[in-house]
XYZ file of C-alpha atoms in Angstrom:
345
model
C -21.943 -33.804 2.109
C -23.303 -32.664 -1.210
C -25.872 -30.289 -2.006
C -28.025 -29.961 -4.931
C -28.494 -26.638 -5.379
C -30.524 -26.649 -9.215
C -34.214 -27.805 -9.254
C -34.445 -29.729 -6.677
C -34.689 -27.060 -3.913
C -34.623 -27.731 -0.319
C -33.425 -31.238 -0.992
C -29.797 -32.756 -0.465
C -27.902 -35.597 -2.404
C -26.334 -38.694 -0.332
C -22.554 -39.685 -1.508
C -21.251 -40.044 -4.643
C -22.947 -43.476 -6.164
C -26.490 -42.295 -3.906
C -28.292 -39.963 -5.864
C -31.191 -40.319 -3.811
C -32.883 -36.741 -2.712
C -34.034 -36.075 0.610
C -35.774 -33.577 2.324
C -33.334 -30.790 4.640
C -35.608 -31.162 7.541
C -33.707 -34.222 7.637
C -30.580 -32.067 9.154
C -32.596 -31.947 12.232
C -34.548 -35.040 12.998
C -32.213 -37.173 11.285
C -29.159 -39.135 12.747
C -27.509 -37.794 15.764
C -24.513 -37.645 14.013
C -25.716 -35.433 11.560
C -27.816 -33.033 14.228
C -23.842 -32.509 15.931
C -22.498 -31.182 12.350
C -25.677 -29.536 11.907
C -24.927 -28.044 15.502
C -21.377 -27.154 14.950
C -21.896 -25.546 11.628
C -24.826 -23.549 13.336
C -21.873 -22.205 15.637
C -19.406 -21.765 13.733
C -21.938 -19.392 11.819
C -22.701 -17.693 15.181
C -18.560 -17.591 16.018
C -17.774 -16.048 13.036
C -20.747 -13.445 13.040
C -20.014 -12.492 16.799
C -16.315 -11.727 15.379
C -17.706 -9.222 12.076
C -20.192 -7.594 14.742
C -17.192 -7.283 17.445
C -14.984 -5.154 14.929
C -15.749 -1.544 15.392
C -15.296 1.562 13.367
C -15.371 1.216 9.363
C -14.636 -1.951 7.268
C -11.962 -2.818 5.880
C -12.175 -4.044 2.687
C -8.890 -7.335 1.209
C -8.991 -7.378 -2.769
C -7.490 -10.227 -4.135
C -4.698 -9.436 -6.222
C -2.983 -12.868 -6.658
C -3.295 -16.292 -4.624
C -2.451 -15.693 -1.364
C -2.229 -11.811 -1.702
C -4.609 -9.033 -1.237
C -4.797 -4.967 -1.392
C -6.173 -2.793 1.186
C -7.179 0.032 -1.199
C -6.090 3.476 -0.537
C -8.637 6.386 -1.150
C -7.491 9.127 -3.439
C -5.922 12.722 -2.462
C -4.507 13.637 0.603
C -5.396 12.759 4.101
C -8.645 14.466 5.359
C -11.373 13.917 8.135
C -13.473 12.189 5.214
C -10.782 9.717 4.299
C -9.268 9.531 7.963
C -5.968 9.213 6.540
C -6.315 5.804 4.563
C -4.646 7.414 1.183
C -1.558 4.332 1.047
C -2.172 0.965 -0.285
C -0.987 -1.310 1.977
C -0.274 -5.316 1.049
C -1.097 -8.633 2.923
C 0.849 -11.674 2.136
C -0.174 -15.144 3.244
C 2.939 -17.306 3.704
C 2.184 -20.567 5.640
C 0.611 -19.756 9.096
C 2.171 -16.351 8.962
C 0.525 -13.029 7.687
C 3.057 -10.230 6.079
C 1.447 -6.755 6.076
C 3.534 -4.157 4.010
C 2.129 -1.201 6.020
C -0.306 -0.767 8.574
C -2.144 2.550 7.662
C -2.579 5.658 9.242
C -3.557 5.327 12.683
C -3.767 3.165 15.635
C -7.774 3.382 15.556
C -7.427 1.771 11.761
C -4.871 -0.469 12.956
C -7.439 -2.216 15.858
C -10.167 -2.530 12.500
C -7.358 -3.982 10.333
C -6.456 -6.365 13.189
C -10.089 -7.278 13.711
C -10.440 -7.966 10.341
C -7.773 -10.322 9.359
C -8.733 -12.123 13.059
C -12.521 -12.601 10.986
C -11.069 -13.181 7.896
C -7.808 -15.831 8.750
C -8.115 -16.564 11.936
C -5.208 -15.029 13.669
C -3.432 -11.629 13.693
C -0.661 -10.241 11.421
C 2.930 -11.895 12.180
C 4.746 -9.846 10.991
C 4.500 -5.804 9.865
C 6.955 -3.976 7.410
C 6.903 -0.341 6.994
C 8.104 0.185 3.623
C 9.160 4.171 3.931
C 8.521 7.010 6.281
C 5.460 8.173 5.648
C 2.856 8.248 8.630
C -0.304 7.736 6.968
C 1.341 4.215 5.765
C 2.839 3.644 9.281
C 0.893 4.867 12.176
C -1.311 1.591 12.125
C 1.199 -0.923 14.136
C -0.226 0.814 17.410
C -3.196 -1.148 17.002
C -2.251 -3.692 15.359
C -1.499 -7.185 17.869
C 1.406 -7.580 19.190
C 4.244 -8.459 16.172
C 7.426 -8.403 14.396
C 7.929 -4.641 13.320
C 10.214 -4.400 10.289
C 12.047 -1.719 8.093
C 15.405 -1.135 6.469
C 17.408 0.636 9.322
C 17.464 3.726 7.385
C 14.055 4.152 6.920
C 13.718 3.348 10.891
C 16.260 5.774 11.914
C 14.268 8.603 9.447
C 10.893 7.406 11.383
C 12.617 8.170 15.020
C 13.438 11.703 13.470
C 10.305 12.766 11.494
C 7.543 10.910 12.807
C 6.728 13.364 15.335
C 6.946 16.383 13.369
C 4.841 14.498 10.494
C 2.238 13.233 13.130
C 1.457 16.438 14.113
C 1.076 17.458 10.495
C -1.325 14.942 9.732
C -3.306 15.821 12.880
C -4.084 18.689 10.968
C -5.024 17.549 7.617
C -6.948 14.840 9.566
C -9.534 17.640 11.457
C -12.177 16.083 13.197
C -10.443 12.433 12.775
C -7.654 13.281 14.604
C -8.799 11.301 17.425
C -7.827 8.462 15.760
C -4.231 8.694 16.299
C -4.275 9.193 20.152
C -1.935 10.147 22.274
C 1.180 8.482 20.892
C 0.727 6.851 17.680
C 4.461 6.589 16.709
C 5.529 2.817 17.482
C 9.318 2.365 16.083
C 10.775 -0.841 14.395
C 12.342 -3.376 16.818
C 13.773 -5.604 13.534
C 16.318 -3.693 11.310
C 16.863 -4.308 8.114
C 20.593 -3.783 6.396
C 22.443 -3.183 2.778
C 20.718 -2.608 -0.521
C 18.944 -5.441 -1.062
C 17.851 -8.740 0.593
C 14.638 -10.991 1.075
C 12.619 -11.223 4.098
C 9.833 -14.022 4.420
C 8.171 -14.291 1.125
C 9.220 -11.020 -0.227
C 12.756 -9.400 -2.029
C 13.248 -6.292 -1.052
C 15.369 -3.149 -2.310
C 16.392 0.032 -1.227
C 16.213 3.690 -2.545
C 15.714 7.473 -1.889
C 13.540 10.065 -3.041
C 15.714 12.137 -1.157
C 18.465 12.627 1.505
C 15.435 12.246 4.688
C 13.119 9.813 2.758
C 14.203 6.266 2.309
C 11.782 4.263 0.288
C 11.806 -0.060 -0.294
C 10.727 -1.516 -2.934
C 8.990 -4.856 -2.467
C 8.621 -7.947 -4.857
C 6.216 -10.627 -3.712
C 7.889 -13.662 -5.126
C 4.777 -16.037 -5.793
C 3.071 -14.081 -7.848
C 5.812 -11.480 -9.133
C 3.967 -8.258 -8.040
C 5.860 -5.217 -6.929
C 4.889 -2.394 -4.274
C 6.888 0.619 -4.754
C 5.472 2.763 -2.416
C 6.729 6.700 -2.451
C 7.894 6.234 -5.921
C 4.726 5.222 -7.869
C 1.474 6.467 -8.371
C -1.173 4.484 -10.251
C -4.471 7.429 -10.163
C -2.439 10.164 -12.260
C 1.416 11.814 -12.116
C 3.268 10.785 -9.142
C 3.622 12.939 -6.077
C 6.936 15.035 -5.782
C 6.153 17.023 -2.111
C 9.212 16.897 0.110
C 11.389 15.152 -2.518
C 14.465 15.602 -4.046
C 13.234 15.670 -7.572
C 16.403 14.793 -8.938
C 16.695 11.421 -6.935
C 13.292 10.882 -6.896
C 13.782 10.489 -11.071
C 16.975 8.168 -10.463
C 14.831 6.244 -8.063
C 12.196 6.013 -10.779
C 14.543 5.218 -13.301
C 15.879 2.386 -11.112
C 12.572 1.068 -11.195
C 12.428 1.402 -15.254
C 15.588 -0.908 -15.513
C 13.531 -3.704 -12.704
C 10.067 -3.917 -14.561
C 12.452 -3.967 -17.977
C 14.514 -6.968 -16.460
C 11.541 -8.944 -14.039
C 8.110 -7.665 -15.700
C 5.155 -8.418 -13.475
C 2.521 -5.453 -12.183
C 3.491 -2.868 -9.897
C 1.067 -1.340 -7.307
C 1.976 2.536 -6.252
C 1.523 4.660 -3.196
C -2.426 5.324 -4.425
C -4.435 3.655 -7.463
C -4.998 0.055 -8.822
C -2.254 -2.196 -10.449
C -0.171 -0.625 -12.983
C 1.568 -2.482 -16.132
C 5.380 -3.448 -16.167
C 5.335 0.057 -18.571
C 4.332 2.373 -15.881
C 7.699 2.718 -14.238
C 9.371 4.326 -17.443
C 6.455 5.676 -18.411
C 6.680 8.200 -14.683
C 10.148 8.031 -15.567
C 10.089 10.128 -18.505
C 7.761 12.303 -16.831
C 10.236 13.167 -13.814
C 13.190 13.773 -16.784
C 10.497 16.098 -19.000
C 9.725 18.025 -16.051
C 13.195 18.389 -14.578
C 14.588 19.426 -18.455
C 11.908 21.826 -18.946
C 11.895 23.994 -15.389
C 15.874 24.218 -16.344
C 15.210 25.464 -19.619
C 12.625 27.980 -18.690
C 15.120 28.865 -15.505
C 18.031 29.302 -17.967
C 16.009 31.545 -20.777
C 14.612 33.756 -17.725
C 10.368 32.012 -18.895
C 7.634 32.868 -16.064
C 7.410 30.200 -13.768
C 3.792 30.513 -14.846
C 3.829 29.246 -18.096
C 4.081 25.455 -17.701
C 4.903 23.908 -20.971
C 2.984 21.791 -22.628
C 3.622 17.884 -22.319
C 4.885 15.805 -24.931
C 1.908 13.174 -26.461
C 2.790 10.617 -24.210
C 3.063 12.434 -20.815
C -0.562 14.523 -21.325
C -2.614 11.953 -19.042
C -0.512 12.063 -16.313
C 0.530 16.417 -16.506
C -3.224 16.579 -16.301
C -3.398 15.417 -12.829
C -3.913 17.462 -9.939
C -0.810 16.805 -8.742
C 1.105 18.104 -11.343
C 0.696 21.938 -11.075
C 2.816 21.119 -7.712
C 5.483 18.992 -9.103
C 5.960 21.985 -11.766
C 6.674 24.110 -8.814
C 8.966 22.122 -6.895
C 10.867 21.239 -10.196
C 11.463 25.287 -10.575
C 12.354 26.371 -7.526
C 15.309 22.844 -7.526
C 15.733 24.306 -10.969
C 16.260 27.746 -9.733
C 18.449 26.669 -6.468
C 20.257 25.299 -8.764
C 20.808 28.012 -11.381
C 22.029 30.802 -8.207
C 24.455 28.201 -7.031
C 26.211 27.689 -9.945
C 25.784 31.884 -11.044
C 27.535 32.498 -7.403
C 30.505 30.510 -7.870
């Protein structure tokens, strides 16, 4: 049926070679055949509103990033009551009649409005769930989330059976009055292991890496459309977050990631912030090597951990972040452990 939608208002067009007009009203005293698909597009309207009004608690908003892929935005900062937690980007894949979620947020109460929503939006529930490192605002969602196929990279489950607990109470904290959110037990493990260094898994290639010895990251390439998440490594709102990291891998991991966007290209989506370029990965690179370089020079010439240096031309954008008065800190204190090792041998 086709509709002409220009001056002719409130009229409709016949087929193809009829362009007579004729009035709407005909959609209801018309042909019984065309009162039934008036009827059955009247409730399919009703089914699908009944299923927006049924989801409770705040929307949750899919940006299309590529056919067949979409971003659930992550708010900037940390977790807080305002934000209740939802500072990760997470990824939804459509692969045939199956939906791939690379993480499932920060709590079970988000999970049940991310399930809802994909149930409005596609018409069924996620099939499968990855949770790309250990980090429970990215992986405290699958608790809500319908009953499916929980992945990770065995190391990254194994560091989820030891942290999670210790982290969820953490982010109880930072979450305040949103706490309720996560329940009672919001920790749901991975029943489907992933092994090695690198692999593929539905229609993604996956690889793995550290930021340190207790945090195992993945890195994830959607192959369709050539779009990486690299969740734990990246950031795309400002410098990239060093807190519980071993600086020193967390630049080789970076690094690694340099040398992939050199060979394959394509955009690369962080822990926080929009799409980056294939240039972002060496660009926070060079930021983890100036920082490291400089906290051992100031270590080694006996400088005031107070006096940050300034940043080379390149690197100002991202050392004027909020985030990178910490990463200074951590980088001198490694920089220090590392200095009274060596001086006590």
């Amino acid at each position: 049926m086709e509709f002409d939608t220009g001056l002719h208002r409130g009229t409709r067009q016949h087929g193809r070679g009829d362009r007579r007009l004729v009035p709407c009203d005909s959609l209801a005293q018309g042909k019984p055949g065309i009162r039934r698909r008036a009827a059955v597009v009247a409730l399919l309207g009703v089914g699908m509103g009944a299923a927006r009004a049924a989801c409770e608690g705040p929307s949750v908003p899919l940006e299309p990033l590529a056919p067949t892929l979409w971003q659930v935005p992550a708010a900037p900062g940390d977790a807080s009551a305002d934000n209740r937690g939802r500072v990760s980007n997470l990824l939804l894949a459509q692969d045939g009649d199956r939906l791939w979620l690379l993480g499932s947020g920060p709590s079970p109460a988000f999970g049940r409005a991310l399930d809802c929503t994909l149930r409005a939006r596609f018409g069924r529930a996620a099939s499968d769930i990855v949770s790309p490192w250990p980090r429970p605002e990215l992986v405290l969602g699958v608790g809500g989330l319908s009953p499916a196929r929980h992945w990770a990279h065995a190391a990254v489950a194994e560091a989820m059976r030891s942290s999670c607990p210790g982290c969820t109470q953490r982010l109880r904290q930072r979450l305040g009055a949103a706490a309720e959110d996560l329940g009672t037990d919001p920790v749901r493990l991975p029943t489907q292991h992933l092994q090695g260094r690198s692999g593929t898994l539905g229609p993604w290639q996956w690889r793995l890496d550290r930021r340190g010895a207790a945090h195992p990251v993945t890195v994830w390439t959607h192959r369709a459309s050539g779009i990486h998440l690299a969740s734990g490594l990246l950031w795309g709102d400002g410098a990239p977050d060093g807190r519980d990291a071993d600086l020193d891998q967390l630049a080789a991991a970076t690094a690694a990631l340099a040398q992939q966007a050199g060979r394959e290209g394509g955009r690369w989506l962080g822990e926080q912030g929009p799409l980056l370029d294939a240039g972002a990965p060496a660009l926070q690179a060079r930021y983890w090597q100036w920082l490291l370089q400089a906290a051992r020079r100031g270590v080694e010439a006996g400088d005031d951990e107070l006096r940050a240096p300034a940043p080379p031309a390149e690197l100002r954008e991202l050392a004027a972040s909020p985030r990178h008065a910490l990463n200074w800190q951590r980088a001198w204190r490694q920089a220090e452990s590392g200095w009274l090792q060596r001086s006590l041998r």
